[in-house]
Amino acid sequence: MESCDPVGTPMEIRDKLDVYQNRTIVDTTKYRSMIGAIMYLTSSRQDIVYATCLCSRYQAKPTEKHLKEVKRIFRYLRGTVNTGLWYTKDSGFELTGFSDADYAGCKDTFKSTFGGAQFLGEKLVSWSSKKQDCTVLSTVEAEYVSLSAYYAQVLWMRTQLTDYGFHFNKIPIYCDSKSAIAISCNPVQHLRIKHTVVRYHFIKEHVEKGTIELYFVKTDYQLADLFTKSIPVD
C-alpha cells in the first residue's frame, strides 16, 4: 500500500456493506490484521472511526468488497499522513457533548449506528461509533437511544474529571432531533417510546436532576455526524 493512490475520503458515500457482497471470501487473517492496524489509529484519527468500525463487522467472513473498502482507508491515510489533532492550552475546559444516530443503517440487521463526540473547551478528547444493540422503529427512537447510550460515556468522563477536582453540572449535549430532546425532557412516558427498553430511559432522570442540558443543533453543525455515516470531502 506504500505506492497506492490517495483518495479524499475513507469510504465512498454511497457504499453500503453487507455480509453477502461478492461472496468471494478473502484471507481472514490478513483482513483482521489490517483491521487491527487501522483500529489502533482510531485513537488519534477520528476521521476514520466510522469506516473502520463498519469494516470490522465483517471479520468473520470478509469478501473482496470488504477488503477493497479496508484498502480504501489505507489509501485515505496515505494522502493525510500529516493530519492530526491539535490541542491548545487556552481554549477553556468546559465539558460539551454531541450525539447523533442514523436510522437502520446496517443492511444485515437493520440496526442503527450511533456516534458521539466529547469536547473539553474546543478540544476533542473522546469519540465513538457503534451499532446499537436494539432494533428501533423510527428515527426519533434511534436518536433517543443514542442520547441515552452516549450520556453513559459522558457520565463516565464526568466521574473521572471529578476525581481530579473538576466538577461539571448542566453539561450541554447537542442533538439534531427536536423530538428526541422533547421526549428526554418530558417526565411523562411517551406513547412513541413505550416499547423502548427501560435502561434507555435513565437519561430523563439526569435531565430532571440538571446534570445535563439538551440543545438542538442543525444537522449541518452536528459534529458527531461523521461517526454515523460517510461524508463528502467538503
Coordinates of C-alpha atoms in Angstrom, one line a residue:
M1 CA 0.0 0.0 0.0
E2 CA 3.0 2.3 0.1
S3 CA 2.7 3.2 -3.5
C4 CA -1.1 3.5 -3.6
D5 CA -3.0 6.5 -5.0
P6 CA -4.5 8.7 -2.2
V7 CA -8.3 9.3 -2.1
G8 CA -10.2 12.1 -0.5
T9 CA -12.5 10.1 1.9
P10 CA -12.1 6.9 3.9
M11 CA -15.3 5.5 2.4
E12 CA -17.4 6.2 -0.6
I13 CA -20.6 8.0 0.4
R14 CA -23.0 5.5 -1.3
D15 CA -21.2 2.4 -0.3
K16 CA -23.2 0.0 1.9
L17 CA -21.6 -3.1 3.1
D18 CA -23.3 -6.4 3.9
V19 CA -22.4 -10.0 4.6
Y20 CA -23.2 -11.4 1.2
Q21 CA -21.5 -8.9 -1.1
N22 CA -19.4 -10.6 -3.8
R23 CA -19.3 -13.9 -1.8
T24 CA -15.7 -14.4 -2.6
I25 CA -14.0 -14.9 0.7
V26 CA -10.5 -13.4 1.2
D27 CA -7.8 -14.3 3.7
T28 CA -9.4 -13.8 7.1
T29 CA -6.0 -13.5 8.9
K30 CA -4.8 -10.8 6.6
Y31 CA -8.1 -8.9 6.8
R32 CA -8.2 -9.0 10.6
S33 CA -4.5 -7.8 10.7
M34 CA -5.4 -4.8 8.6
I35 CA -8.4 -4.0 10.7
G36 CA -6.3 -4.2 13.8
A37 CA -3.7 -1.8 12.4
I38 CA -6.2 0.9 11.5
M39 CA -8.2 0.3 14.7
Y40 CA -5.1 1.3 16.6
L41 CA -5.0 4.5 14.6
T42 CA -8.6 5.4 15.5
S43 CA -7.3 6.5 18.9
S44 CA -5.9 9.7 17.2
R45 CA -7.7 9.7 13.9
Q46 CA -11.4 10.3 14.4
D47 CA -12.0 10.7 10.7
I48 CA -11.5 7.0 10.0
V49 CA -13.6 5.7 13.0
Y50 CA -16.9 5.1 11.2
A51 CA -15.3 3.4 8.2
T52 CA -13.1 1.2 10.4
C53 CA -15.9 0.2 12.7
L54 CA -18.1 -0.6 9.7
C55 CA -15.5 -2.8 8.1
S56 CA -14.7 -4.5 11.4
R57 CA -18.2 -6.0 11.5
Y58 CA -17.2 -8.4 8.7
Q59 CA -14.1 -10.1 10.2
A60 CA -15.8 -13.5 10.3
K61 CA -16.2 -13.9 6.6
P62 CA -14.6 -11.0 4.8
T63 CA -15.1 -10.7 1.0
E64 CA -13.3 -8.9 -1.8
K65 CA -15.7 -6.0 -1.4
H66 CA -14.9 -5.6 2.3
L67 CA -11.1 -5.9 1.6
K68 CA -11.5 -3.2 -1.0
E69 CA -13.1 -0.9 1.5
V70 CA -10.3 -1.5 4.0
K71 CA -7.7 -0.8 1.4
R72 CA -9.5 2.5 0.7
I73 CA -9.0 3.5 4.3
F74 CA -5.2 3.0 3.8
R75 CA -5.3 5.0 0.6
Y76 CA -7.0 7.8 2.5
L77 CA -4.4 7.6 5.3
R78 CA -1.7 7.7 2.6
G79 CA -2.9 11.1 1.5
T80 CA -3.5 12.5 5.0
V81 CA -0.3 11.5 6.9
N82 CA 0.1 15.0 8.3
T83 CA -3.5 15.2 9.6
G84 CA -3.9 15.1 13.3
L85 CA -5.4 16.7 16.4
W86 CA -4.1 20.0 17.7
Y87 CA -4.6 20.9 21.4
T88 CA -4.1 24.5 22.5
K89 CA -3.7 25.4 26.2
D90 CA -6.0 28.4 26.2
S91 CA -9.3 27.1 24.8
G92 CA -11.3 26.6 28.0
F93 CA -12.2 23.4 29.9
E94 CA -15.9 23.1 29.6
L95 CA -17.3 19.6 29.0
T96 CA -19.6 19.5 26.0
G97 CA -21.1 16.6 24.0
F98 CA -22.6 15.9 20.6
S99 CA -24.8 12.9 19.9
D100 CA -26.1 11.6 16.6
A101 CA -27.6 8.4 15.0
D102 CA -28.6 7.1 11.6
Y103 CA -31.7 5.0 11.1
A104 CA -31.4 1.3 10.2
G105 CA -28.1 1.8 8.5
C106 CA -26.9 -1.8 8.9
K107 CA -28.1 -3.8 5.8
D108 CA -27.8 -7.1 7.7
T109 CA -29.7 -6.4 10.9
F110 CA -31.3 -3.0 10.1
K111 CA -30.0 -1.7 13.4
S112 CA -28.9 1.9 13.7
T113 CA -25.4 3.3 14.3
F114 CA -24.8 6.0 16.9
G115 CA -21.9 8.3 17.4
G116 CA -20.7 10.7 20.0
A117 CA -18.0 13.3 20.5
Q118 CA -16.9 14.9 23.7
F119 CA -15.0 18.2 24.0
L120 CA -13.1 19.9 26.8
G121 CA -13.3 23.5 25.7
E122 CA -12.6 23.4 22.0
K123 CA -10.5 20.2 22.3
L124 CA -11.9 16.9 21.0
V125 CA -11.0 14.4 23.7
S126 CA -13.3 11.4 23.2
W127 CA -15.3 9.9 20.3
S128 CA -17.1 6.7 19.4
S129 CA -19.1 5.0 16.7
K130 CA -21.1 1.9 17.5
K131 CA -24.0 -0.2 16.2
Q132 CA -27.0 0.0 18.5
D133 CA -27.8 -3.3 20.3
C134 CA -31.5 -3.0 19.7
T135 CA -33.7 -2.5 16.6
V136 CA -35.7 0.7 16.7
L137 CA -38.9 1.7 14.9
S138 CA -38.2 5.3 14.0
T139 CA -35.5 7.9 13.6
V140 CA -36.7 9.6 16.8
E141 CA -36.2 6.4 18.8
A142 CA -32.8 5.9 17.2
E143 CA -31.8 9.4 18.4
Y144 CA -33.3 8.8 21.8
V145 CA -31.5 5.5 22.3
S146 CA -28.3 7.2 21.1
L147 CA -28.7 10.0 23.6
S148 CA -29.0 7.6 26.5
A149 CA -26.1 5.4 25.4
Y150 CA -23.9 8.4 24.7
Y151 CA -24.7 10.0 28.0
A152 CA -23.4 6.9 29.8
Q153 CA -20.0 7.8 28.3
V154 CA -20.3 11.5 29.3
L155 CA -21.2 10.4 32.8
W156 CA -18.1 8.2 33.0
M157 CA -15.9 11.1 31.9
R158 CA -17.6 13.4 34.4
T159 CA -16.8 11.0 37.1
Q160 CA -13.2 10.7 36.1
L161 CA -12.8 14.5 36.0
T162 CA -14.4 14.8 39.4
D163 CA -11.6 12.7 40.8
Y164 CA -9.2 15.4 39.6
G165 CA -11.2 18.2 41.1
F166 CA -13.2 19.3 38.1
H167 CA -16.9 19.4 38.7
F168 CA -19.5 19.7 35.9
N169 CA -23.2 20.2 36.1
K170 CA -25.7 21.2 33.3
I171 CA -23.4 19.6 30.8
P172 CA -24.6 20.7 27.3
I173 CA -25.3 17.9 24.9
Y174 CA -26.3 18.7 21.3
C175 CA -28.6 16.6 19.3
D176 CA -30.2 17.2 15.8
S177 CA -33.6 15.7 16.7
K178 CA -36.1 18.1 18.4
S179 CA -38.4 15.2 19.1
A180 CA -35.8 13.1 20.9
I181 CA -34.9 16.1 23.0
A182 CA -38.6 16.7 23.8
I183 CA -39.1 13.1 24.9
S184 CA -35.9 13.2 27.1
C185 CA -37.2 16.4 28.8
N186 CA -40.7 15.1 29.3
P187 CA -41.1 13.2 32.6
V188 CA -44.3 11.5 31.4
Q189 CA -43.9 8.3 29.4
H190 CA -44.4 9.0 25.7
L191 CA -46.5 6.8 23.5
R192 CA -43.9 6.7 20.8
I193 CA -41.3 5.1 23.0
K194 CA -43.2 3.0 25.5
H195 CA -41.8 -0.1 24.0
T196 CA -38.2 1.1 24.4
V197 CA -36.1 -0.9 26.9
V198 CA -36.2 0.6 30.4
R199 CA -32.5 1.1 30.7
Y200 CA -32.5 3.8 27.9
H201 CA -34.9 6.0 29.9
F202 CA -32.3 6.9 32.6
I203 CA -31.4 10.0 30.6
K204 CA -34.7 11.5 31.7
E205 CA -33.6 11.2 35.4
H206 CA -30.4 13.1 34.7
V207 CA -32.2 15.8 32.7
E208 CA -34.5 16.3 35.7
K209 CA -31.5 16.4 38.1
G210 CA -29.9 19.1 36.0
T211 CA -26.8 17.0 35.3
I212 CA -27.1 17.7 31.6
E213 CA -29.0 20.1 29.4
L214 CA -30.1 19.1 25.9
Y215 CA -29.8 21.5 23.0
F216 CA -30.9 21.3 19.3
V217 CA -28.3 21.7 16.7
K218 CA -28.9 21.7 12.9
T219 CA -27.5 18.6 11.1
D220 CA -25.1 20.8 9.2
Y221 CA -23.4 21.7 12.5
Q222 CA -23.7 18.3 14.1
L223 CA -20.1 17.4 14.9
A224 CA -21.0 13.7 15.7
D225 CA -22.3 13.2 12.1
L226 CA -19.1 11.8 10.8
F227 CA -19.3 8.9 13.3
T228 CA -22.7 7.7 11.8
K229 CA -22.2 7.9 8.1
S230 CA -19.8 8.5 5.2
I231 CA -19.4 12.2 4.5
P232 CA -18.1 14.1 1.4
V233 CA -14.8 15.9 1.2
D234 CA -16.3 19.3 1.8

